[in-house]
Short mmCIF file of C-alpha atoms in Angstrom, two decimals:
data_model
loop_
_atom_site.label_atom_id
_atom_site.label_comp_id
_atom_site.label_asym_id
_atom_site.label_seq_id
_atom_site.Cartn_x
_atom_site.Cartn_y
_atom_site.Cartn_z
CA UNK E 283 -9.41 -29.34 49.53
CA UNK E 284 -13.50 -28.59 48.21
CA UNK E 285 -14.30 -29.78 44.75
CA UNK E 286 -13.75 -26.41 43.27
CA UNK E 287 -10.49 -25.97 43.83
CA UNK E 288 -9.69 -29.24 43.23
CA UNK E 289 -11.25 -29.47 39.53
CA UNK E 290 -9.96 -26.14 39.01
CA UNK E 291 -6.21 -27.64 39.45
CA UNK E 292 -7.29 -30.92 37.91
CA UNK E 293 -7.96 -28.51 34.51
CA UNK E 294 -4.62 -26.41 34.81
CA UNK E 295 -2.57 -29.75 35.16
CA UNK E 296 -4.37 -31.08 32.18
CA UNK E 297 -3.67 -28.12 30.07
CA UNK E 298 -0.42 -27.75 30.51
CA UNK E 299 0.07 -30.61 29.16
CA UNK E 300 -1.73 -30.24 26.24
CA UNK E 301 -0.07 -26.95 25.56
CA UNK E 302 3.49 -28.05 26.31
CA UNK E 303 2.82 -30.99 23.95
CA UNK E 304 1.84 -29.04 21.48
CA UNK E 305 4.65 -26.21 21.83
CA UNK E 306 7.17 -29.41 20.03
CA UNK E 307 6.73 -29.02 15.99
CA UNK E 308 9.16 -31.00 13.89
CA UNK E 309 12.26 -28.53 12.70
CA UNK E 310 12.29 -28.30 8.67
CA UNK E 311 15.24 -28.06 6.82
CA UNK E 312 16.21 -25.51 4.42
CA UNK E 313 18.92 -25.86 1.68
CA UNK E 314 19.52 -22.31 1.88
CA UNK E 315 21.34 -20.73 5.38
CA UNK E 316 18.47 -18.70 7.33
CA UNK E 317 20.34 -17.63 10.08
CA UNK E 318 20.15 -13.93 8.39
CA UNK E 319 17.57 -11.93 9.21
CA UNK E 320 15.57 -10.34 6.02
CA UNK E 321 17.29 -12.60 3.40
CA UNK E 322 15.63 -14.42 0.51
CA UNK E 323 17.33 -15.79 -2.46
CA UNK E 324 16.47 -16.05 -5.89
CA UNK E 325 17.29 -14.97 -9.61
CA UNK E 326 17.53 -11.78 -11.29
CA UNK E 327 14.91 -10.90 -13.42
CA UNK E 328 15.31 -7.87 -14.64
CA UNK E 329 17.88 -4.66 -14.28
CA UNK E 330 16.32 -0.99 -15.08
CA UNK E 331 18.56 2.20 -14.90
CA UNK E 332 16.26 4.43 -13.08
CA UNK E 333 15.56 8.12 -11.83
CA UNK E 334 15.93 9.41 -8.03
CA UNK E 335 14.96 12.83 -6.90
CA UNK E 336 16.62 13.66 -3.61
CA UNK E 337 14.02 15.79 -2.75
CA UNK E 338 12.96 15.44 1.06
CA UNK E 339 9.66 15.55 1.53
CA UNK E 340 8.78 16.55 4.90
CA UNK E 341 8.22 20.14 6.22
CA UNK E 342 11.58 21.65 6.87
CA UNK E 343 12.88 25.33 8.42
CA UNK E 344 10.66 27.58 6.12
CA UNK E 345 7.49 26.03 7.33
CA UNK E 346 9.06 26.66 11.02
CA UNK E 347 9.96 30.60 9.99
CA UNK E 348 6.78 31.11 8.20
CA UNK E 349 4.81 30.00 11.26
CA UNK E 350 6.85 32.32 13.23
CA UNK E 351 6.85 35.02 11.22
CA UNK E 352 2.76 34.47 11.00
CA UNK E 353 2.42 33.91 14.19
CA UNK E 354 4.16 37.16 15.17
CA UNK E 355 1.83 39.17 12.50
CA UNK E 356 -0.97 37.70 14.04
CA UNK E 357 -0.44 38.67 17.33
CA UNK E 358 -0.58 42.45 15.82
CA UNK E 359 -4.08 42.06 15.22
CA UNK E 360 -7.30 42.39 17.24
CA UNK E 361 -7.28 42.06 21.37
CA UNK E 362 -8.49 39.29 23.61
CA UNK E 363 -10.31 36.09 21.70
CA UNK E 364 -10.17 37.59 18.36
CA UNK E 365 -6.07 38.25 19.14
CA UNK E 366 -5.74 34.61 20.02
CA UNK E 367 -7.45 33.50 17.10
CA UNK E 368 -5.81 36.39 14.48
CA UNK E 369 -2.16 34.90 15.86
CA UNK E 370 -3.45 30.87 15.52
CA UNK E 371 -4.78 31.46 11.95
CA UNK E 372 -0.98 33.57 11.34
CA UNK E 373 1.18 30.74 12.69
CA UNK E 374 -0.95 27.86 10.18
CA UNK E 375 -0.67 30.32 7.27
CA UNK E 376 2.36 31.15 7.63
CA UNK E 377 3.77 27.58 8.02
CA UNK E 378 2.33 26.79 4.64
CA UNK E 379 3.14 29.41 2.83
CA UNK E 380 6.94 29.52 4.06
CA UNK E 381 6.80 25.05 3.02
CA UNK E 382 5.70 25.88 -0.04
CA UNK E 383 8.39 28.91 -0.40
CA UNK E 384 11.06 26.55 0.71
CA UNK E 385 9.92 23.76 -2.18
CA UNK E 386 9.89 26.12 -4.67
CA UNK E 387 13.41 27.22 -3.96
CA UNK E 388 14.93 23.86 -3.19
CA UNK E 389 17.31 22.09 -5.58
CA UNK E 390 15.64 19.38 -6.67
CA UNK E 391 18.63 17.11 -7.37
CA UNK E 392 18.10 13.58 -9.58
CA UNK E 393 20.22 10.91 -9.71
CA UNK E 394 20.22 7.62 -11.77
CA UNK E 395 20.11 4.16 -9.97
CA UNK E 396 19.43 0.71 -10.52
CA UNK E 397 15.55 -1.56 -10.23
CA UNK E 398 16.35 -4.76 -9.87
CA UNK E 399 13.77 -6.93 -9.83
CA UNK E 400 14.36 -10.53 -7.97
CA UNK E 401 12.33 -13.67 -8.07
CA UNK E 402 12.99 -15.46 -5.05
CA UNK E 403 12.03 -18.87 -4.43
CA UNK E 404 9.18 -18.57 -3.37
CA UNK E 405 7.89 -17.21 -6.42
CA UNK E 406 7.26 -13.69 -4.66
CA UNK E 407 8.91 -10.97 -7.14
CA UNK E 408 10.87 -8.54 -5.17
CA UNK E 409 12.00 -5.37 -6.09
CA UNK E 410 15.08 -3.50 -5.24
CA UNK E 411 16.39 0.02 -5.85
CA UNK E 412 20.31 0.81 -5.04
CA UNK E 413 22.97 3.18 -6.52
CA UNK E 414 25.19 0.70 -7.96
CA UNK E 415 25.21 -3.39 -8.98
CA UNK E 416 28.94 -4.25 -8.91
CA UNK E 417 28.81 -7.71 -11.09
CA UNK E 418 25.21 -8.05 -10.95
CA UNK E 419 23.54 -9.93 -14.15
CA UNK E 420 19.92 -10.82 -15.46
CA UNK E 421 19.96 -13.83 -14.80
CA UNK E 422 22.24 -14.17 -11.54
CA UNK E 423 21.61 -16.07 -8.25
CA UNK E 424 21.14 -13.32 -5.61
CA UNK E 425 20.50 -13.20 -1.87
CA UNK E 426 18.43 -10.24 -1.30
CA UNK E 427 19.71 -8.85 2.70
CA UNK E 428 17.79 -5.49 4.18
CA UNK E 429 16.54 -4.34 0.92
CA UNK E 430 20.54 -4.82 -0.62
CA UNK E 431 20.86 -7.57 -3.79
CA UNK E 432 24.04 -8.99 -2.61
CA UNK E 433 25.24 -12.07 -5.48
CA UNK E 434 25.62 -15.59 -3.77
#
């Protein structure tokens, strides 16, 4: 075996041994269960009633129908390259107009929800918006899991 190959093997073994020693870290004990994914413990600082709109933000059927109608109308104009450009402009323009018409005609439903501010044990504040508060009160010890507040 040549010296280069021996050096490579020795370096690989040494690096593996060092990395293996680094991988064992001391475990830390927690006063609270840590097996729950995405949960944090804290105290409720405030609860406020807020108005929440149910309006959807994305384009809907109005944009699709508008794009189709605009494309059909644009296709009736010109010939050759001009026809292609007019069709593309019709699709885009029709989609924009259709989306705006849909937004203006959409019923905006407003509902009340509760905005709960929790001071977590690590000092960070987290705000959660939920539909009911059940038996939650300011000063309660709670945990936040998956963006919902539960009494602990």
